[in-house]
Coordinates of C-alpha atoms in Angstrom, one line a residue:
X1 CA 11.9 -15.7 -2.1
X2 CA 14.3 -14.3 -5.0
X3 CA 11.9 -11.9 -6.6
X4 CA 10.9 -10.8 -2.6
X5 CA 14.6 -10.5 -1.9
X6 CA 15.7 -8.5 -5.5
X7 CA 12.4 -6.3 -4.3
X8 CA 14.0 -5.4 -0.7
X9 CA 17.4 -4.9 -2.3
X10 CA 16.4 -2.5 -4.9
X11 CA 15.2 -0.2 -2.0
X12 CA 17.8 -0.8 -0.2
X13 CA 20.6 0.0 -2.7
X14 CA 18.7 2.8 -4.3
X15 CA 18.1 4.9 -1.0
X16 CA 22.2 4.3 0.4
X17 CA 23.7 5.1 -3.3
X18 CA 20.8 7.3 -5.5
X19 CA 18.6 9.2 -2.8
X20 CA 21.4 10.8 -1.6
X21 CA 22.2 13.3 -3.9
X22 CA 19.2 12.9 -5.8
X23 CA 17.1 14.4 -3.4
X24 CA 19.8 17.1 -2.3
X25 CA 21.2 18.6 -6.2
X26 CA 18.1 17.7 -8.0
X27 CA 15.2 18.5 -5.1
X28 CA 12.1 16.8 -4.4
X29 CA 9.9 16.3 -8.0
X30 CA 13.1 15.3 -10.0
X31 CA 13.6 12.8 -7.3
X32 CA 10.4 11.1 -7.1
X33 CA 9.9 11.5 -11.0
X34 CA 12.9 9.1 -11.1
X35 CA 11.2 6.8 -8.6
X36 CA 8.5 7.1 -11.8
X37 CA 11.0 5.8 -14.3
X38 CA 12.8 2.8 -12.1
X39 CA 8.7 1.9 -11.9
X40 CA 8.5 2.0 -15.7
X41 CA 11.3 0.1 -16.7
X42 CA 10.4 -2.6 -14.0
X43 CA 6.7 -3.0 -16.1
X44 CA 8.8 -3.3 -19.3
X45 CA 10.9 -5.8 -17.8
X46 CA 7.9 -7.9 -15.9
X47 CA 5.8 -7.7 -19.5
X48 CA 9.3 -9.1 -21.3
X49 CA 9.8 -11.5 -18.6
X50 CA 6.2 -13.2 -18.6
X51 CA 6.7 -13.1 -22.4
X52 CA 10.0 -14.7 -22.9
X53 CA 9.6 -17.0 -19.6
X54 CA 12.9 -15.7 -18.2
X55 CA 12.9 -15.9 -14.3
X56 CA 16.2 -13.8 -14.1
X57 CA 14.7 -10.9 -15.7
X58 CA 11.6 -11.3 -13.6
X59 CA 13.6 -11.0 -10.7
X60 CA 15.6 -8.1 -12.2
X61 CA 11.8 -6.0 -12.6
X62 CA 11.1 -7.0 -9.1
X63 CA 14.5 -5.3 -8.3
X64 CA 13.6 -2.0 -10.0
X65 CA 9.8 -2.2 -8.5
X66 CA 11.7 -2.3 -5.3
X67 CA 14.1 0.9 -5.9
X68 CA 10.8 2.8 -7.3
X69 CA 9.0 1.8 -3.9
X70 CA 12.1 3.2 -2.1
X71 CA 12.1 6.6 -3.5
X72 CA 8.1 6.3 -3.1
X73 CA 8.4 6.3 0.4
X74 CA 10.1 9.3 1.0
X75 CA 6.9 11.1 0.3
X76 CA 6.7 10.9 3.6
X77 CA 9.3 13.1 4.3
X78 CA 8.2 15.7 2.2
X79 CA 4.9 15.6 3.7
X80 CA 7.4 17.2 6.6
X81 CA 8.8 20.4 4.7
X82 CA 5.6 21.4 3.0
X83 CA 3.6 21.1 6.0
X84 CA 3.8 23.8 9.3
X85 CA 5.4 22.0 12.3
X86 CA 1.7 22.1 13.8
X87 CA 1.0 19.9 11.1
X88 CA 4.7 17.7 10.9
X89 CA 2.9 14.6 12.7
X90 CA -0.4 14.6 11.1
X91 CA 1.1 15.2 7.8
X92 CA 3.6 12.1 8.0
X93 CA 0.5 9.9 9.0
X94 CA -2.3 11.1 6.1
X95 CA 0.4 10.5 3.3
X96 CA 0.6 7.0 4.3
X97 CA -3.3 6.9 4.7
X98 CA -2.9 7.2 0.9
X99 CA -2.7 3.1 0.6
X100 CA -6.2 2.5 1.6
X101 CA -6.8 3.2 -1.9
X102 CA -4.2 1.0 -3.0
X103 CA -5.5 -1.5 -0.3
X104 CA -8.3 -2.6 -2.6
X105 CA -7.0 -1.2 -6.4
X106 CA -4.1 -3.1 -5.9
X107 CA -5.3 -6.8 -5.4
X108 CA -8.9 -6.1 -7.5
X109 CA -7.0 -4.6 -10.5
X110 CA -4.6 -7.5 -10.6
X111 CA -7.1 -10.2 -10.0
X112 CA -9.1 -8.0 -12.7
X113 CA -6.4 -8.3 -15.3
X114 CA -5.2 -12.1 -15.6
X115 CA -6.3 -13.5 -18.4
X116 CA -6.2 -9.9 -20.3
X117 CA -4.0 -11.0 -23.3
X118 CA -5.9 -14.8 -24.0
X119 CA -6.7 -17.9 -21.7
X120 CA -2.7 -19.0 -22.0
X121 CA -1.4 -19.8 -19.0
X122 CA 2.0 -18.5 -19.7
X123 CA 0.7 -15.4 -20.3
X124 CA -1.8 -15.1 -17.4
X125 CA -0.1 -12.2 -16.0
X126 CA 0.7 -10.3 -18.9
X127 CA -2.2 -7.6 -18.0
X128 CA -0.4 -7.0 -14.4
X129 CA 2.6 -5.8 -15.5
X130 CA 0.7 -3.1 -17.8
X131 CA -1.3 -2.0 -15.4
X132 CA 2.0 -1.4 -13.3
X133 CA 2.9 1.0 -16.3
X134 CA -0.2 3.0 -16.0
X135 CA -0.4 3.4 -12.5
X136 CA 3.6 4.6 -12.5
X137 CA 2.5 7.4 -15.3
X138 CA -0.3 8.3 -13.4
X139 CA 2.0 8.3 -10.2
X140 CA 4.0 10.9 -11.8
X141 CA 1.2 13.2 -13.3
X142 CA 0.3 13.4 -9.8
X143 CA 3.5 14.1 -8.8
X144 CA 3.6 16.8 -11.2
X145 CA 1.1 18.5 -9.6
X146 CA 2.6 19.1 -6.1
X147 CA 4.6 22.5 -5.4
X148 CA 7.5 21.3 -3.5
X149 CA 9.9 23.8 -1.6
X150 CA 12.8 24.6 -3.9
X151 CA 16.1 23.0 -3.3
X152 CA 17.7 26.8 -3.6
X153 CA 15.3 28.3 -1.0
X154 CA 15.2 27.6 2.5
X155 CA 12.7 25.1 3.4
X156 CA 9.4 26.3 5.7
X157 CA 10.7 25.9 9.1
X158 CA 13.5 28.6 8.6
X159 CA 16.2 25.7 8.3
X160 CA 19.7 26.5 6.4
X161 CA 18.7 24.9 2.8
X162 CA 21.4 21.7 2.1
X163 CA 22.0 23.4 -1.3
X164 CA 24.1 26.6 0.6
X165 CA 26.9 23.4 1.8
X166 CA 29.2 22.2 -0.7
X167 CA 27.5 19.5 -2.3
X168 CA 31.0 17.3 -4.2
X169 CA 32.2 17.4 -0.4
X170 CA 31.2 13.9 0.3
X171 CA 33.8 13.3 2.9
X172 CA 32.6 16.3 4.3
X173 CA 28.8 15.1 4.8
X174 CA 29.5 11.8 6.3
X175 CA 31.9 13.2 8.6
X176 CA 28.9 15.2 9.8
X177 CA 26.3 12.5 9.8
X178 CA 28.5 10.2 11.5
X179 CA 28.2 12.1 15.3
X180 CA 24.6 11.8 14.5
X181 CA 24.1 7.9 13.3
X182 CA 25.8 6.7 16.9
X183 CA 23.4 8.2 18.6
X184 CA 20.7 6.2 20.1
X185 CA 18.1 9.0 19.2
X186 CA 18.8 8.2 15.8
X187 CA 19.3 4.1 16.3
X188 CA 16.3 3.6 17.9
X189 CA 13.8 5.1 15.4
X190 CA 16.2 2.8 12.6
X191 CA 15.5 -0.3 14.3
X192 CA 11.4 -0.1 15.4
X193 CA 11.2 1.2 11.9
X194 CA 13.0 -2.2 10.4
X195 CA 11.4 -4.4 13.3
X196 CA 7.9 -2.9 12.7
X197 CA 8.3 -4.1 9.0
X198 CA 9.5 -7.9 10.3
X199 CA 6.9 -8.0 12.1
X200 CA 3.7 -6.8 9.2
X201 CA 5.8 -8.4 6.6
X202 CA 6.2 -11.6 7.8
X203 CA 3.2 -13.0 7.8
X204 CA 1.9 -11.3 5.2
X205 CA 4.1 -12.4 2.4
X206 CA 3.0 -16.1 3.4
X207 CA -0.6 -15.8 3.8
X208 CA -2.3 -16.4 0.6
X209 CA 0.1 -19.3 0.5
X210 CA -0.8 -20.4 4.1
X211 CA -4.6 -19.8 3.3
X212 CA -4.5 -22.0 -0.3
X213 CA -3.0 -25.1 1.6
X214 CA -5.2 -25.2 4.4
X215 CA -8.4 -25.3 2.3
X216 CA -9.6 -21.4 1.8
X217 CA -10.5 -20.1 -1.8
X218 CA -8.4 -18.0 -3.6
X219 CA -11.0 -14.8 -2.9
X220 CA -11.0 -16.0 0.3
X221 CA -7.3 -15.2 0.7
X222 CA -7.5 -11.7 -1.2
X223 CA -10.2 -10.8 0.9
X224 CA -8.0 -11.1 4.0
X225 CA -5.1 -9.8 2.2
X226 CA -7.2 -6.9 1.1
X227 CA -8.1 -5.8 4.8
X228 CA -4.4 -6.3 5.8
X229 CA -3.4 -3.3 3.7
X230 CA -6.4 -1.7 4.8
X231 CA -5.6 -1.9 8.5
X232 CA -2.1 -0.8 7.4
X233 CA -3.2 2.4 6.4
X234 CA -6.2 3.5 7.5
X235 CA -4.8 4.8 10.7
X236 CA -3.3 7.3 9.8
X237 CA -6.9 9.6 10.1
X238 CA -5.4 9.7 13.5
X239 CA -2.3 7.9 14.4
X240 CA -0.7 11.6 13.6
X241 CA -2.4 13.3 16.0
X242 CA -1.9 10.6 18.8
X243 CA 2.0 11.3 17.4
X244 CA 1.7 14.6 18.1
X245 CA 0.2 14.5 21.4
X246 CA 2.0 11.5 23.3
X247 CA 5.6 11.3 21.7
X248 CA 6.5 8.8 19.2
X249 CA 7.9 6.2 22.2
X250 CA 4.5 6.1 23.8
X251 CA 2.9 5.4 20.0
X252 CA 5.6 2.7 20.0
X253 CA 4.4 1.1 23.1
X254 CA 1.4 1.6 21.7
X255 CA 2.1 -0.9 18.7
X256 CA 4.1 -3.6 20.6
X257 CA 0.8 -4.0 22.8
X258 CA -1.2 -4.2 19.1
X259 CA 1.3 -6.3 17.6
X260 CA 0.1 -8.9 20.6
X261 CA -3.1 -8.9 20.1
X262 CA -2.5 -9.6 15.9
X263 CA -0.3 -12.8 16.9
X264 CA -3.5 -14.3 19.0
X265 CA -5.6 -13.7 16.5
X266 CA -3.0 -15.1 13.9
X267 CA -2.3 -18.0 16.1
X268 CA -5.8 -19.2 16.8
X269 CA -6.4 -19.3 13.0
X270 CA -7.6 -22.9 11.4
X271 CA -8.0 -24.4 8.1
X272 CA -10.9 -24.1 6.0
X273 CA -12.2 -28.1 6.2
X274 CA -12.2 -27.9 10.0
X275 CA -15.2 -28.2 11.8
X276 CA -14.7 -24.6 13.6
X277 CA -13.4 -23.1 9.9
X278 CA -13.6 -19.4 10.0
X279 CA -12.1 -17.1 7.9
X280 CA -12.6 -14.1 10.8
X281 CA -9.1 -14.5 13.0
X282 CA -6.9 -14.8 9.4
X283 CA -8.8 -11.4 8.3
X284 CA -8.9 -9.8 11.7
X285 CA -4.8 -11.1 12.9
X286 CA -4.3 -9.4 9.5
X287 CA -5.9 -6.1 10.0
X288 CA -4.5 -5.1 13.5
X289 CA -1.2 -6.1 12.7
X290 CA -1.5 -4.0 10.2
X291 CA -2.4 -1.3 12.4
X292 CA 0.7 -2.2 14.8
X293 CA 2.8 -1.4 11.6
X294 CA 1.0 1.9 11.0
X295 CA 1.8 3.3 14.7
X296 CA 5.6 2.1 15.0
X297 CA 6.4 3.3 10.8
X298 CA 4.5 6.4 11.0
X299 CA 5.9 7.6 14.6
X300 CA 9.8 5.7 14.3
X301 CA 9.8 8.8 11.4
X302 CA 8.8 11.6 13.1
X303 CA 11.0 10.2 15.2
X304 CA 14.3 9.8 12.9
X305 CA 13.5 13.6 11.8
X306 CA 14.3 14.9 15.2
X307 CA 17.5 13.4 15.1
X308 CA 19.1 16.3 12.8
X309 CA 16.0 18.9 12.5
X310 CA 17.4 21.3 14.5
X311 CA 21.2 21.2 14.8
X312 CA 21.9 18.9 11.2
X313 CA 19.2 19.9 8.9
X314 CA 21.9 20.3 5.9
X315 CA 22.3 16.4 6.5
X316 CA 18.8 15.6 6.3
X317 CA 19.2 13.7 3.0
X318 CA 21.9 11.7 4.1
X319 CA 20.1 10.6 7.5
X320 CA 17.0 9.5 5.5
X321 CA 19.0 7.9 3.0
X322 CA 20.7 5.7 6.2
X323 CA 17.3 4.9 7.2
X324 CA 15.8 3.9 4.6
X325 CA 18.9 1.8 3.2
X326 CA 18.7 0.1 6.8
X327 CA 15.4 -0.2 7.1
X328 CA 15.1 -2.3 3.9
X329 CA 18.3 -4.2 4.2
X330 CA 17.4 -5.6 7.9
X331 CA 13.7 -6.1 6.8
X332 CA 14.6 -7.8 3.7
X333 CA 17.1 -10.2 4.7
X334 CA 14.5 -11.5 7.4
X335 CA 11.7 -11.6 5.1
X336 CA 13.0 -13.1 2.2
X337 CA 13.4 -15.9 4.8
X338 CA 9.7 -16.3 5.3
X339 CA 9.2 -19.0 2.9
X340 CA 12.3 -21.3 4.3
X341 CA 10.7 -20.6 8.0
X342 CA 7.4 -21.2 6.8
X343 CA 8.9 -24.7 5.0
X344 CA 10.8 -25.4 7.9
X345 CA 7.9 -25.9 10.0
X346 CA 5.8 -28.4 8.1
X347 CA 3.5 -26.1 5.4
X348 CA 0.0 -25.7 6.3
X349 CA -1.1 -24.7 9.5
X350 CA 2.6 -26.1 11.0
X351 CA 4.2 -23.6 8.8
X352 CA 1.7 -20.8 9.6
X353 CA 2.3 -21.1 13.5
X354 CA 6.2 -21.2 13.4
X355 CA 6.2 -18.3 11.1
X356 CA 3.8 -16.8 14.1
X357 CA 6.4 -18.1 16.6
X358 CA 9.5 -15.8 14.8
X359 CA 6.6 -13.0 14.8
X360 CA 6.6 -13.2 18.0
X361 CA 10.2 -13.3 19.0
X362 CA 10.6 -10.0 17.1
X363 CA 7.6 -8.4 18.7
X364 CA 9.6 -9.4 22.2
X365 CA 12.4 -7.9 20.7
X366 CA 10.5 -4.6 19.5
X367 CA 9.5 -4.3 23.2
X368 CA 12.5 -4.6 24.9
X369 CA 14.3 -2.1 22.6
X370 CA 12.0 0.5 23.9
X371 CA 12.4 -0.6 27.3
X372 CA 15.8 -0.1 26.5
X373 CA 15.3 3.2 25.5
X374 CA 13.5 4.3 28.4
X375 CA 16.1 3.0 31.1
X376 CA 19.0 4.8 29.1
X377 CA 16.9 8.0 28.6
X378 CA 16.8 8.3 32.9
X379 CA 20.4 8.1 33.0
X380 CA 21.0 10.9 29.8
X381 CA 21.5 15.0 30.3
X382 CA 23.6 16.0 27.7
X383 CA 20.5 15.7 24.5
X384 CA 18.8 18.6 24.2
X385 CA 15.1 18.1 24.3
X386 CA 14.6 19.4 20.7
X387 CA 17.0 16.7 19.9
X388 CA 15.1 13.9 21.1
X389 CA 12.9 11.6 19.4
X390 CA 10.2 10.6 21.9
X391 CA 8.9 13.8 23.4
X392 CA 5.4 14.9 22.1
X393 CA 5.0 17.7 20.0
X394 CA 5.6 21.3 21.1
X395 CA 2.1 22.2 20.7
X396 CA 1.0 19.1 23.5
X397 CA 4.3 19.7 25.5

């Protein structure tokens, strides 16, 4: 769990102390370009580590993978300022669609690479890490390539550009954010955005494990893996749109109901020397709670943007920064559990189901926090509408 944790707490750290004012002085490519380095050095450090057999600078790569990830994912919210408001929902939704390559380049590559630098065991994995390196520098020509607003302009939807506010008055911003991070429009998308990852992670960073000790083949278990990230993608052909026309809550609802359909399948799953083997309910469990994730990530965002849009958009840095830094810190502390929970309950199938179990208390949780948010909606005035985050989109409203 130590390299899973570092990974977590690189994103963590890097979007509550770098993003900030990254983002904000330096604008959009120098930001992400920097994501490009931290991916870098994390492939120099995973090739030194495999070489030198040092499990502390392993985990320190893992840490810079995970700050390299954080800045990744705000792509996401650029997908927001480059794209017309028509467009604000479907655009969050299609960047993320951009895994289902990953989905399968990911696992094949590194499956396609052990062995690259001889048949020594030690070095087994030597090939991974410089594959990491390449597909960082390609990350960056690409992101080379994008015309992003400039930091000096005012971005596409007319709002005041954060560069016009006085960027050394720190004391100044989080005075301003703070109004905004006690309200429940911006609490609510923090926590299904955290919870949705709980829930997709959880399992996931147990299964091939999970798989291996109940019998299936190691293909077996990438194959399932595989369709996982599939299904956590893939839906964003259209989860945008459904964004844009029913409101981020009802996408929400949406997932929770998805997210109980992934722990049947999950739950009914068996081992591979069992009479009724089948490898269908670890693949399929997989794939839809992927899909689960994809609804409640891709719609808690458009729902966090709302939260300062309109009356706060010099503070937008700062509010995604909060998010992300909380999203990652909540989701990582809980899944950098998943191998004591998993342990806890016996290994094998035993393990699988109690990790299931916690699943499923955090999928009741997901639900009643958005029951939650419906009861004190009814009894709310004061928000302006533009200021909420579960409406739908102006264009269905």
């Amino acid at each position: 769990s130590a390299p899973l944790a570092a990974f977590f707490l690189g994103a963590s750290l890097v979007s509550f102390l770098v993003t900030p004012w990254l983002f904000r002085r330096r604008g959009r490519r120098v930001g992400f370009l920097c994501g490009v380095s931290f991916g870098l050095l994390g492939s120099v450090l995973g090739f030194c580590a495999i070489l030198f057999r040092s499990p502390v600078v392993l985990i320190s790569a893992t840490g810079w993978f995970g700050a390299a990830v954080g800045i990744g994912f705000y792509l996401r919210f650029a997908a927001l300022e480059v794209a017309d408001e028509a467009w604000a929902e479907r655009a969050v939704a299609l960047v993320v669609t951009g895994g289902c390559i990953a989905a399968f380049a990911g696992p094949e590559s590194a499956e396609a690479t052990r062995g690259m630098f001889g048949d020594d065991e030690e070095y087994e994995f030597l090939g991974v890490f410089v594959l990491t390196g390449v597909f960082s520098i390609a990350n960056g020509v690409f992101t080379c390539l994008v015309h992003f607003p400039s930091n000096n302009s005012s971005n596409l939807r007319g709002e005041k550009s954060a560069s016009n506010y006085d960027d050394d008055d720190k004391i100044g911003y989080w005075q301003r954010i703070r109004p905004i991070v006690r309200k429940r429009h911006f609490s609510i998308p923090v926590l299904i955005s955290a919870m949705s990852w709980i829930i997709m992670a959880l399992p996931m960073s147990v299964l091939r494990i999970a798989m291996h000790q109940v019998g299936f083949t190691s293909r077996q278990s990438l194959i399932a893996i595989e369709f996982h990230f599939l299904g956590m993608y893939s839906p964003g052909f259209f989860s945008g749109i459904w964004i844009a026309k029913y409101g981020p809550r009802w996408v929400c609802m949406g997932a929770s109901l998805i997210f109980l359909l992934a722990f049947a399948c999950l739950q009914s799953a068996n081992g591979a020397d069992e009479e009724s083997s089948d490898i269908v309910p670890w693949v399929l469990g997989m794939v839809v709670i992927g899909v689960g994730w994809n609804f409640a990530f891709s719609a808690s965002t458009v729902g966090l943007t709302r939260s300062y849009a309109c009356s706060h958009p010099e503070c937008k840095s700062l509010i995604q920064a909060v998010n992300e830094g909380l999203t990652f810190l909540f989701a990582g502390a809980l899944i950098c559990c998943a191998s004591f929970i998993y342990q806890a309950g016996g290994e094998g199938l035993e393990g699988w189901w109690t990790v299931n179990w916690v699943v499923m208390g955090f999928i009741i949780l997901f639900s009643l926090v958005l029951l939650l948010d419906v009861g004190l909606e009814q009894t709310e005035t004061e928000t302006p509408v533009n200021e909420k985050w579960s409406p739908p989109s102006k264009a269905y409203s």
